[in-house]
Tab-separated table of C-alpha atoms in Angstrom:
chain	number	residue	atom	x	y	z
J	1	UNK	CA	30.511	-89.598	89.113
J	2	UNK	CA	28.962	-85.518	88.826
J	3	UNK	CA	29.540	-84.146	85.892
J	4	UNK	CA	29.818	-80.173	86.512
J	5	UNK	CA	27.531	-78.622	83.206
J	6	UNK	CA	30.231	-75.212	82.419
J	7	UNK	CA	30.357	-73.787	80.262
J	8	UNK	CA	33.095	-72.087	77.354
J	9	UNK	CA	33.138	-68.672	75.862
J	10	UNK	CA	29.065	-68.536	75.769
J	11	UNK	CA	25.878	-69.933	77.907
J	12	UNK	CA	24.085	-73.198	77.298
J	13	UNK	CA	21.636	-74.645	74.490
J	14	UNK	CA	19.157	-75.642	76.320
J	15	UNK	CA	17.255	-76.153	71.880
J	16	UNK	CA	18.856	-76.749	69.566
J	17	UNK	CA	21.900	-74.531	67.827
J	18	UNK	CA	21.699	-74.292	64.375
J	19	UNK	CA	25.298	-75.182	63.753
J	20	UNK	CA	25.277	-78.273	65.189
J	21	UNK	CA	21.044	-79.530	63.872
J	22	UNK	CA	18.967	-82.629	65.288
J	23	UNK	CA	20.911	-81.709	68.795
J	24	UNK	CA	17.505	-81.772	70.445
J	25	UNK	CA	16.202	-84.758	69.152
J	26	UNK	CA	19.521	-87.019	72.208
J	27	UNK	CA	16.968	-86.143	74.398
J	28	UNK	CA	15.812	-89.426	75.487
J	29	UNK	CA	12.905	-90.502	77.586
J	30	UNK	CA	13.487	-90.464	81.136
J	31	UNK	CA	12.834	-93.748	81.030
J	32	UNK	CA	14.709	-95.413	79.157
J	33	UNK	CA	17.991	-93.260	79.448
J	34	UNK	CA	19.533	-89.599	80.944
J	35	UNK	CA	21.192	-87.428	78.645
J	36	UNK	CA	22.911	-83.959	78.830
J	37	UNK	CA	25.055	-81.054	77.821
J	38	UNK	CA	28.225	-81.688	79.743
J	39	UNK	CA	29.811	-77.995	77.273
J	40	UNK	CA	29.032	-75.611	75.463
J	41	UNK	CA	31.881	-74.088	72.846
J	42	UNK	CA	31.757	-70.951	71.130
J	43	UNK	CA	33.602	-69.368	68.802
J	44	UNK	CA	34.187	-65.525	68.964
J	45	UNK	CA	30.268	-64.767	66.596
J	46	UNK	CA	28.875	-66.403	69.370
J	47	UNK	CA	28.857	-69.696	66.142
J	48	UNK	CA	29.299	-73.084	68.303
J	49	UNK	CA	32.561	-75.012	67.066
J	50	UNK	CA	32.142	-78.297	69.694
J	51	UNK	CA	29.660	-79.170	71.778
J	52	UNK	CA	30.101	-82.486	74.888
J	53	UNK	CA	26.830	-84.967	76.072
J	54	UNK	CA	27.190	-88.116	78.249
J	55	UNK	CA	23.681	-90.130	78.267
J	56	UNK	CA	23.777	-92.675	80.934
J	57	UNK	CA	21.641	-96.234	79.322
J	58	UNK	CA	19.894	-97.788	81.955
J	59	UNK	CA	22.070	-100.639	81.887
J	60	UNK	CA	24.607	-98.337	83.487
J	61	UNK	CA	26.515	-97.817	80.321
J	62	UNK	CA	28.124	-94.137	78.889
J	63	UNK	CA	28.209	-92.686	76.128
J	64	UNK	CA	30.609	-89.018	75.877
J	65	UNK	CA	30.345	-87.394	73.083
J	66	UNK	CA	31.922	-83.952	71.288
J	67	UNK	CA	31.141	-83.495	67.672
J	68	UNK	CA	33.296	-80.269	66.605
J	69	UNK	CA	32.438	-78.085	64.274
J	70	UNK	CA	34.211	-78.478	60.039
J	71	UNK	CA	35.292	-81.952	61.266
J	72	UNK	CA	35.662	-84.719	58.114
J	73	UNK	CA	36.055	-87.712	60.751
J	74	UNK	CA	35.122	-88.965	63.804
J	75	UNK	CA	36.801	-91.394	66.402
J	76	UNK	CA	35.343	-93.859	68.473
J	77	UNK	CA	37.433	-95.630	72.088
J	78	UNK	CA	35.419	-98.284	73.941
J	79	UNK	CA	36.924	-98.331	77.569
J	80	UNK	CA	36.580	-100.970	79.940
J	81	UNK	CA	37.504	-100.202	83.536
J	82	UNK	CA	40.395	-103.498	83.832
J	83	UNK	CA	43.691	-103.305	83.657
J	84	UNK	CA	46.961	-105.551	84.883
J	85	UNK	CA	46.115	-104.056	88.489
J	86	UNK	CA	42.178	-105.767	88.127
J	87	UNK	CA	43.786	-109.811	88.022
J	88	UNK	CA	45.378	-111.627	90.955
J	89	UNK	CA	48.070	-114.578	90.626
J	90	UNK	CA	46.644	-117.023	88.022
J	91	UNK	CA	45.529	-114.228	85.631
J	92	UNK	CA	48.593	-112.508	85.730
J	93	UNK	CA	47.894	-111.023	81.745
J	94	UNK	CA	45.125	-111.483	80.885
J	95	UNK	CA	43.514	-107.892	80.157
J	96	UNK	CA	46.457	-107.558	77.650
J	97	UNK	CA	45.907	-111.192	76.489
J	98	UNK	CA	42.131	-109.911	76.401
J	99	UNK	CA	42.650	-107.595	74.443
J	100	UNK	CA	44.952	-109.588	70.961
J	101	UNK	CA	41.549	-112.272	71.971
J	102	UNK	CA	39.048	-110.478	71.585
J	103	UNK	CA	40.229	-109.652	67.260
J	104	UNK	CA	39.495	-113.263	66.556
J	105	UNK	CA	36.786	-113.593	65.490
J	106	UNK	CA	32.584	-113.128	66.758
J	107	UNK	CA	29.365	-115.536	66.042
J	108	UNK	CA	28.614	-112.788	63.574
J	109	UNK	CA	32.689	-111.506	61.915
J	110	UNK	CA	35.515	-113.843	60.803
J	111	UNK	CA	39.025	-112.390	62.650
J	112	UNK	CA	39.750	-111.774	58.440
J	113	UNK	CA	36.077	-109.967	58.199
J	114	UNK	CA	37.612	-107.489	61.885
J	115	UNK	CA	40.508	-107.033	60.081
J	116	UNK	CA	39.140	-105.507	55.917
J	117	UNK	CA	36.032	-104.141	57.721
J	118	UNK	CA	37.694	-100.764	58.392
J	119	UNK	CA	40.823	-101.139	56.759
J	120	UNK	CA	38.211	-100.961	53.237
J	121	UNK	CA	36.898	-97.820	54.436
J	122	UNK	CA	40.903	-96.358	54.830
J	123	UNK	CA	40.159	-96.679	59.276
J	124	UNK	CA	42.482	-96.882	61.886
J	125	UNK	CA	41.497	-100.019	63.982
J	126	UNK	CA	43.717	-100.340	66.835
J	127	UNK	CA	43.732	-101.008	71.335
J	128	UNK	CA	46.013	-100.940	74.061
J	129	UNK	CA	45.733	-102.512	77.504
J	130	UNK	CA	46.879	-100.513	80.964
J	131	UNK	CA	47.225	-101.353	84.463
J	132	UNK	CA	43.827	-99.943	85.236
J	133	UNK	CA	41.773	-99.542	81.834
J	134	UNK	CA	41.685	-101.476	78.154
J	135	UNK	CA	40.513	-98.941	75.421
J	136	UNK	CA	39.264	-100.333	71.797
J	137	UNK	CA	39.365	-97.647	69.339
J	138	UNK	CA	38.698	-96.684	66.144
J	139	UNK	CA	39.094	-93.500	63.137
J	140	UNK	CA	36.722	-93.328	59.900
J	141	UNK	CA	35.752	-91.057	58.088
J	142	UNK	CA	32.189	-89.154	60.012
J	143	UNK	CA	30.200	-91.257	57.071
J	144	UNK	CA	31.014	-94.662	58.598
J	145	UNK	CA	31.110	-93.940	62.034
J	146	UNK	CA	27.988	-96.928	62.440
J	147	UNK	CA	30.484	-99.101	60.471
J	148	UNK	CA	32.619	-98.615	63.110
J	149	UNK	CA	30.890	-98.665	65.609
J	150	UNK	CA	29.201	-102.258	64.660
J	151	UNK	CA	32.316	-103.833	64.267
J	152	UNK	CA	33.387	-103.228	68.156
J	153	UNK	CA	29.662	-103.971	68.936
J	154	UNK	CA	29.557	-107.020	68.122
J	155	UNK	CA	33.799	-108.071	69.206
J	156	UNK	CA	32.719	-106.494	72.845
J	157	UNK	CA	29.662	-108.723	72.747
J	158	UNK	CA	30.195	-111.311	70.825
J	159	UNK	CA	33.981	-112.240	70.645
J	160	UNK	CA	34.014	-116.771	70.969
J	161	UNK	CA	37.498	-116.767	72.103
J	162	UNK	CA	37.384	-120.617	71.474
J	163	UNK	CA	40.605	-122.946	72.685
J	164	UNK	CA	42.042	-122.456	69.190
J	165	UNK	CA	42.601	-118.827	69.344
J	166	UNK	CA	43.497	-118.884	72.836
J	167	UNK	CA	46.601	-121.105	71.749
J	168	UNK	CA	47.556	-119.686	68.705
J	169	UNK	CA	47.371	-115.895	70.427
J	170	UNK	CA	49.383	-117.417	72.880
J	171	UNK	CA	52.265	-117.681	70.847
J	172	UNK	CA	51.937	-113.820	70.488
J	173	UNK	CA	51.473	-112.934	74.000
J	174	UNK	CA	55.209	-114.151	73.968
J	175	UNK	CA	56.703	-112.783	71.278
J	176	UNK	CA	55.788	-109.466	72.791
J	177	UNK	CA	57.017	-110.663	75.814
J	178	UNK	CA	60.371	-110.771	74.795
J	179	UNK	CA	59.475	-107.362	72.510
J	180	UNK	CA	59.797	-105.894	75.243
J	181	UNK	CA	62.664	-107.793	77.310
J	182	UNK	CA	64.711	-107.357	74.370
J	183	UNK	CA	63.854	-103.272	75.130
J	184	UNK	CA	65.869	-101.785	77.667
J	185	UNK	CA	63.096	-98.593	78.380
J	186	UNK	CA	60.718	-100.971	78.351
J	187	UNK	CA	62.581	-102.773	81.169
J	188	UNK	CA	64.426	-100.916	83.732
J	189	UNK	CA	60.207	-98.680	83.670
J	190	UNK	CA	59.212	-102.174	84.784
J	191	UNK	CA	61.515	-103.081	86.996
J	192	UNK	CA	61.470	-99.683	88.409
J	193	UNK	CA	57.168	-100.334	89.015
J	194	UNK	CA	58.363	-103.056	90.829
J	195	UNK	CA	60.847	-102.086	92.512
J	196	UNK	CA	58.034	-99.092	93.647
J	197	UNK	CA	54.989	-101.535	94.546
J	198	UNK	CA	56.141	-104.675	95.107
J	199	UNK	CA	56.735	-107.578	92.662
J	200	UNK	CA	53.675	-109.444	93.759
J	201	UNK	CA	51.739	-105.783	93.819
J	202	UNK	CA	48.905	-105.363	91.450
J	203	UNK	CA	50.696	-102.164	90.394
J	204	UNK	CA	54.166	-103.451	90.337
J	205	UNK	CA	53.536	-105.518	88.106
J	206	UNK	CA	53.983	-105.826	84.172
J	207	UNK	CA	51.111	-104.996	81.847
J	208	UNK	CA	52.092	-107.573	79.366
J	209	UNK	CA	51.938	-110.549	82.207
J	210	UNK	CA	55.414	-113.086	82.640
J	211	UNK	CA	55.515	-115.323	80.267
J	212	UNK	CA	54.568	-118.004	83.646
J	213	UNK	CA	50.904	-116.766	83.048
J	214	UNK	CA	51.244	-117.017	80.356
J	215	UNK	CA	51.570	-120.028	78.911
J	216	UNK	CA	49.772	-121.847	82.240
J	217	UNK	CA	46.436	-119.143	81.519
J	218	UNK	CA	44.226	-121.239	79.973
J	219	UNK	CA	40.888	-120.527	78.198
J	220	UNK	CA	38.622	-120.659	80.953
J	221	UNK	CA	39.588	-118.685	82.942
J	222	UNK	CA	39.804	-115.715	80.142
J	223	UNK	CA	36.327	-116.487	79.661
J	224	UNK	CA	35.140	-115.857	82.801
J	225	UNK	CA	37.379	-112.913	83.034
J	226	UNK	CA	36.042	-111.956	79.900
J	227	UNK	CA	32.054	-111.954	81.357
J	228	UNK	CA	33.382	-110.663	85.310
J	229	UNK	CA	34.355	-107.378	82.990
J	230	UNK	CA	33.303	-106.186	80.795
J	231	UNK	CA	30.499	-105.137	81.498
J	232	UNK	CA	27.572	-101.670	80.320
J	233	UNK	CA	28.545	-100.848	83.904
J	234	UNK	CA	31.623	-101.018	83.529
J	235	UNK	CA	32.109	-99.762	80.638
J	236	UNK	CA	32.144	-96.123	78.095
J	237	UNK	CA	32.279	-95.599	74.500
J	238	UNK	CA	33.800	-92.188	73.960
J	239	UNK	CA	33.301	-90.322	70.006
J	240	UNK	CA	34.617	-87.351	68.832
J	241	UNK	CA	34.611	-85.478	65.835
J	242	UNK	CA	31.440	-85.731	63.435
J	243	UNK	CA	28.430	-86.715	64.984
J	244	UNK	CA	24.845	-86.082	65.611
J	245	UNK	CA	25.038	-87.043	69.683
J	246	UNK	CA	21.607	-88.988	69.469
J	247	UNK	CA	22.450	-91.389	66.258
J	248	UNK	CA	25.495	-92.518	68.256
J	249	UNK	CA	23.278	-93.286	70.768
J	250	UNK	CA	21.056	-95.346	68.700
J	251	UNK	CA	23.421	-96.766	66.726
J	252	UNK	CA	25.426	-98.227	70.336
J	253	UNK	CA	21.857	-99.398	71.278
J	254	UNK	CA	21.451	-100.919	68.128
J	255	UNK	CA	24.941	-102.544	67.955
J	256	UNK	CA	26.025	-103.627	71.731
J	257	UNK	CA	22.475	-105.245	72.213
J	258	UNK	CA	23.628	-107.865	71.227
J	259	UNK	CA	23.533	-111.676	73.382
J	260	UNK	CA	21.303	-109.100	76.414
J	261	UNK	CA	24.584	-107.444	76.986
J	262	UNK	CA	22.271	-104.067	77.983
J	263	UNK	CA	19.676	-105.921	79.803
J	264	UNK	CA	19.279	-105.170	82.852
J	265	UNK	CA	19.533	-102.126	85.109
J	266	UNK	CA	22.635	-100.848	87.496
J	267	UNK	CA	24.214	-97.681	87.639
J	268	UNK	CA	27.790	-97.620	86.815
J	269	UNK	CA	30.649	-99.352	88.378
J	270	UNK	CA	32.714	-96.387	90.889
J	271	UNK	CA	35.976	-95.366	90.184
J	272	UNK	CA	38.350	-97.869	91.653
J	273	UNK	CA	40.413	-96.341	95.299
J	274	UNK	CA	39.589	-95.695	98.165
J	275	UNK	CA	40.788	-95.061	102.339
J	276	UNK	CA	43.404	-97.549	100.995
J	277	UNK	CA	46.693	-96.028	99.107
J	278	UNK	CA	50.159	-98.103	98.391
J	279	UNK	CA	52.762	-96.713	99.650
J	280	UNK	CA	56.145	-96.504	98.325
J	281	UNK	CA	58.277	-97.170	100.750
J	282	UNK	CA	61.916	-96.661	98.460
J	283	UNK	CA	64.655	-99.480	97.356
J	284	UNK	CA	66.899	-100.058	93.847
J	285	UNK	CA	67.773	-102.560	92.255
J	286	UNK	CA	69.849	-103.707	89.470
J	287	UNK	CA	69.479	-105.702	86.609
J	288	UNK	CA	72.042	-107.130	84.196
J	289	UNK	CA	71.901	-107.775	81.075
J	290	UNK	CA	74.112	-106.477	77.728
J	291	UNK	CA	73.589	-103.850	76.239
J	292	UNK	CA	75.394	-101.194	75.092
J	293	UNK	CA	74.069	-98.092	77.257
J	294	UNK	CA	72.840	-98.231	81.233
J	295	UNK	CA	69.010	-97.000	81.249
J	296	UNK	CA	68.134	-95.602	85.342
J	297	UNK	CA	64.813	-94.117	86.672
J	298	UNK	CA	64.773	-92.361	89.824
J	299	UNK	CA	61.733	-92.543	91.086
J	300	UNK	CA	59.451	-91.130	93.988
J	301	UNK	CA	56.226	-91.722	95.667
J	302	UNK	CA	53.584	-88.818	93.466
J	303	UNK	CA	49.575	-87.701	94.100
J	304	UNK	CA	46.578	-88.994	93.327
J	305	UNK	CA	44.841	-89.583	89.357
J	306	UNK	CA	42.223	-86.890	91.178
J	307	UNK	CA	45.107	-85.310	93.393
J	308	UNK	CA	44.294	-81.275	92.963
J	309	UNK	CA	48.242	-80.721	93.212
J	310	UNK	CA	49.057	-83.246	89.436
J	311	UNK	CA	48.635	-79.637	88.010
J	312	UNK	CA	51.187	-78.039	89.845
J	313	UNK	CA	53.309	-81.174	89.523
J	314	UNK	CA	52.480	-80.680	85.599
J	315	UNK	CA	54.696	-77.647	85.738
J	316	UNK	CA	56.665	-78.963	88.712
J	317	UNK	CA	58.186	-81.977	85.836
J	318	UNK	CA	58.124	-79.364	82.274
J	319	UNK	CA	60.928	-77.397	84.642
J	320	UNK	CA	62.386	-79.956	85.969
J	321	UNK	CA	62.644	-82.278	81.940
J	322	UNK	CA	59.562	-82.257	79.867
J	323	UNK	CA	62.362	-80.148	77.089
J	324	UNK	CA	64.951	-79.008	75.742
J	325	UNK	CA	64.620	-75.992	78.074
J	326	UNK	CA	64.732	-78.130	81.271
J	327	UNK	CA	66.747	-78.252	83.979
J	328	UNK	CA	67.851	-81.697	83.253
J	329	UNK	CA	68.326	-81.565	79.761
J	330	UNK	CA	70.041	-78.451	79.596
J	331	UNK	CA	72.129	-79.725	82.877
J	332	UNK	CA	73.218	-83.266	81.666
J	333	UNK	CA	73.305	-82.752	78.059
J	334	UNK	CA	73.623	-79.889	77.270
J	335	UNK	CA	76.645	-78.996	79.208
J	336	UNK	CA	77.520	-81.930	80.867
J	337	UNK	CA	77.403	-84.293	77.716
J	338	UNK	CA	76.764	-86.683	79.741
J	339	UNK	CA	73.580	-88.957	78.374
J	340	UNK	CA	71.579	-88.383	75.341
J	341	UNK	CA	68.123	-89.441	76.851
J	342	UNK	CA	66.876	-88.331	80.235
J	343	UNK	CA	64.158	-86.916	80.726
J	344	UNK	CA	61.054	-86.284	83.668
J	345	UNK	CA	57.384	-88.338	84.375
J	346	UNK	CA	54.504	-88.071	85.793
J	347	UNK	CA	52.468	-91.498	86.585
J	348	UNK	CA	49.320	-91.340	88.170
J	349	UNK	CA	46.664	-94.026	89.494
J	350	UNK	CA	43.605	-94.433	90.956
J	351	UNK	CA	45.279	-94.147	94.339
J	352	UNK	CA	49.450	-93.099	94.472
J	353	UNK	CA	51.020	-92.175	91.508
J	354	UNK	CA	55.436	-92.009	90.849
J	355	UNK	CA	57.708	-88.687	89.847
J	356	UNK	CA	60.780	-89.564	88.033
J	357	UNK	CA	63.746	-89.028	85.702
J	358	UNK	CA	64.630	-90.852	83.086
J	359	UNK	CA	68.591	-91.085	81.391
J	360	UNK	CA	70.097	-93.611	79.169
J	361	UNK	CA	74.334	-93.285	79.478
J	362	UNK	CA	77.225	-94.714	79.008
J	363	UNK	CA	78.519	-96.978	81.297
J	364	UNK	CA	80.687	-94.797	82.890
J	365	UNK	CA	79.114	-91.831	83.291
J	366	UNK	CA	75.855	-93.548	86.181
J	367	UNK	CA	77.444	-92.581	89.301
J	368	UNK	CA	78.157	-89.018	88.071
J	369	UNK	CA	74.246	-87.882	85.781
J	370	UNK	CA	72.395	-90.069	89.123
J	371	UNK	CA	75.371	-88.134	91.229
J	372	UNK	CA	73.932	-84.725	89.130
J	373	UNK	CA	69.715	-85.156	89.069
J	374	UNK	CA	70.131	-85.941	92.920
J	375	UNK	CA	71.363	-82.828	93.060
J	376	UNK	CA	69.163	-80.791	90.650
J	377	UNK	CA	66.084	-82.202	93.107
J	378	UNK	CA	67.591	-81.101	95.885
J	379	UNK	CA	68.246	-77.899	94.066
J	380	UNK	CA	64.237	-77.431	93.383
J	381	UNK	CA	63.494	-78.923	96.651
J	382	UNK	CA	64.531	-76.549	98.366
J	383	UNK	CA	63.751	-73.395	96.420
J	384	UNK	CA	61.439	-74.027	94.501
J	385	UNK	CA	62.125	-73.143	90.597
J	386	UNK	CA	62.558	-69.573	88.181
J	387	UNK	CA	59.346	-67.176	87.328
J	388	UNK	CA	61.231	-67.427	83.923
J	389	UNK	CA	60.328	-71.317	84.431
J	390	UNK	CA	57.068	-71.412	85.918
J	391	UNK	CA	56.226	-69.419	82.450
J	392	UNK	CA	57.870	-71.202	80.829
J	393	UNK	CA	56.480	-74.680	82.259
J	394	UNK	CA	52.583	-72.899	82.236
J	395	UNK	CA	53.389	-72.375	77.761
J	396	UNK	CA	54.703	-75.279	76.986
J	397	UNK	CA	52.106	-77.062	78.847
J	398	UNK	CA	48.960	-75.080	77.950
J	399	UNK	CA	49.911	-75.001	74.318
J	400	UNK	CA	50.975	-78.772	73.815
J	401	UNK	CA	46.960	-79.482	75.254
J	402	UNK	CA	45.320	-77.218	72.588
J	403	UNK	CA	46.896	-78.220	69.357
J	404	UNK	CA	47.276	-82.052	70.898
J	405	UNK	CA	43.494	-81.352	71.239
J	406	UNK	CA	43.042	-81.112	67.543
J	407	UNK	CA	42.086	-84.252	65.599
J	408	UNK	CA	39.720	-86.101	66.436
J	409	UNK	CA	41.304	-89.347	68.363
J	410	UNK	CA	43.156	-86.408	70.841
J	411	UNK	CA	39.677	-85.463	72.021
J	412	UNK	CA	37.675	-89.307	72.075
J	413	UNK	CA	40.772	-90.274	73.945
J	414	UNK	CA	40.265	-87.049	76.511
J	415	UNK	CA	36.961	-87.180	77.414
J	416	UNK	CA	36.838	-91.228	77.587
J	417	UNK	CA	38.981	-91.587	80.201
J	418	UNK	CA	38.094	-88.875	82.035
J	419	UNK	CA	34.429	-90.422	82.382
J	420	UNK	CA	36.810	-94.194	83.286
J	421	UNK	CA	38.341	-92.964	85.739
J	422	UNK	CA	38.209	-89.678	87.203
J	423	UNK	CA	35.746	-87.649	88.709
J	424	UNK	CA	34.661	-85.002	86.509
J	425	UNK	CA	35.060	-84.531	82.731
J	426	UNK	CA	37.161	-80.566	82.660
J	427	UNK	CA	36.532	-78.829	79.738
J	428	UNK	CA	39.031	-77.817	77.812
J	429	UNK	CA	39.165	-74.139	79.267
J	430	UNK	CA	38.707	-75.168	83.209
J	431	UNK	CA	42.614	-77.705	82.649
J	432	UNK	CA	44.434	-73.823	80.856
J	433	UNK	CA	43.412	-72.396	84.261
J	434	UNK	CA	43.934	-74.596	86.990
J	435	UNK	CA	47.451	-74.898	85.290
J	436	UNK	CA	47.303	-71.234	84.484
J	437	UNK	CA	46.548	-70.567	87.775
J	438	UNK	CA	49.630	-72.500	89.681
J	439	UNK	CA	52.935	-70.332	91.804
J	440	UNK	CA	55.684	-69.855	92.299
J	441	UNK	CA	54.715	-71.157	95.984
J	442	UNK	CA	53.086	-73.814	94.925
J	443	UNK	CA	55.302	-75.054	92.686
J	444	UNK	CA	58.560	-75.052	95.921
J	445	UNK	CA	55.491	-77.181	98.335
J	446	UNK	CA	55.294	-79.874	95.944
J	447	UNK	CA	58.668	-79.527	94.982
J	448	UNK	CA	60.125	-79.996	98.729
J	449	UNK	CA	57.022	-82.022	99.385
J	450	UNK	CA	57.718	-85.611	96.787
J	451	UNK	CA	61.374	-85.283	96.615
J	452	UNK	CA	61.652	-85.979	99.545
J	453	UNK	CA	59.597	-89.208	100.001
J	454	UNK	CA	62.381	-91.527	100.174
J	455	UNK	CA	63.531	-93.137	96.060
J	456	UNK	CA	63.431	-95.797	93.976
J	457	UNK	CA	67.236	-96.433	92.169
J	458	UNK	CA	66.265	-98.701	89.186
J	459	UNK	CA	69.562	-99.815	86.920
J	460	UNK	CA	69.781	-101.954	84.159
J	461	UNK	CA	72.503	-102.716	81.984
J	462	UNK	CA	76.081	-103.784	81.644
J	463	UNK	CA	78.122	-105.055	84.569
């Protein structure tokens, strides 16, 4: 990946910033690792408020940190470039299964030891699996960051994954799948993905797997999946908050060196994607369930993750259904009283995307709701949005971005995801500038293009 060295409200520091002591110590010898400063942010008085640095180890493991002035906490995430779309046949659900199993114990710690390690210092600890990546993350006081690094390093490199744990956790995951099957929102969005990309396509399958694949999955299959995908060149460690970059790098090198995990040399694996782009041909599925409401999602193919049009689409999405002032909320809920829940969304993947509208309504309102949604999409496709909606959409996006990044956890998430799945790590000011640059004509153009594509419809509710 090529990471631009950006600057914000001042020039990049080559030496040791007075507000950020010991930064010079993070420069590791070229024979062992390479370290770069990606961004330095200063306040109006010239004091550094944050600094983003990146180190790449010879093994291909990347460590990205943001040191935040005044922070008392630190958040760490270990991001692995594997998700449900990397699974094939019998391994459908393996990424999520493995996420559970890494909490079950190592040669150094039992499952209980892992559980109490961060509880004892008031830390937060969790993980999640997506279609294209898996993340293990923790939030602790700054002084407890070495402990969090050590626990995560132990889990990632030394998980036992024994037969007893596989069998025990299998039942937990089957319960989780059943829980999702009782949630109308989960059911309808899984159904939409299936209609959009196909039941057997990587993007069309549910992340957790199916009852059949989880019941049949063996310890050996999970072990092979683990060894194949959990490699340093397919991994990013992101940390934000009260930290020193050099100390983080050294702690990671020590914690992740177990079992020769960092032995050897490699370049980071390239972002997924390529010439082939999964296309959405359109279609419709209705699923009868004994729910009180009908849940429906109407979608079309959207831009991929690194498409420049994603910023324009963000403004469009906000104006369409991103809040209580949006067109869909005002028209469907406020003016007509057709539904309690209505929103629009945009999902981006490496080589495709999905733009949609989701509504929950009474069964006898389904046809009217669909007609209003289609009418609003056609109106925006033909005429775009107003100048007032444009300004409001930009303000909502930029305000939400800044407010959402006021804690170390959100900044850790931004850094880790950017390093792992995007082609660049954009500074917050640069993202805001790209949003601000969106014009009415940009929005009209993408609305006309996107909403002219074949639609996919998923409907779940009473027959």
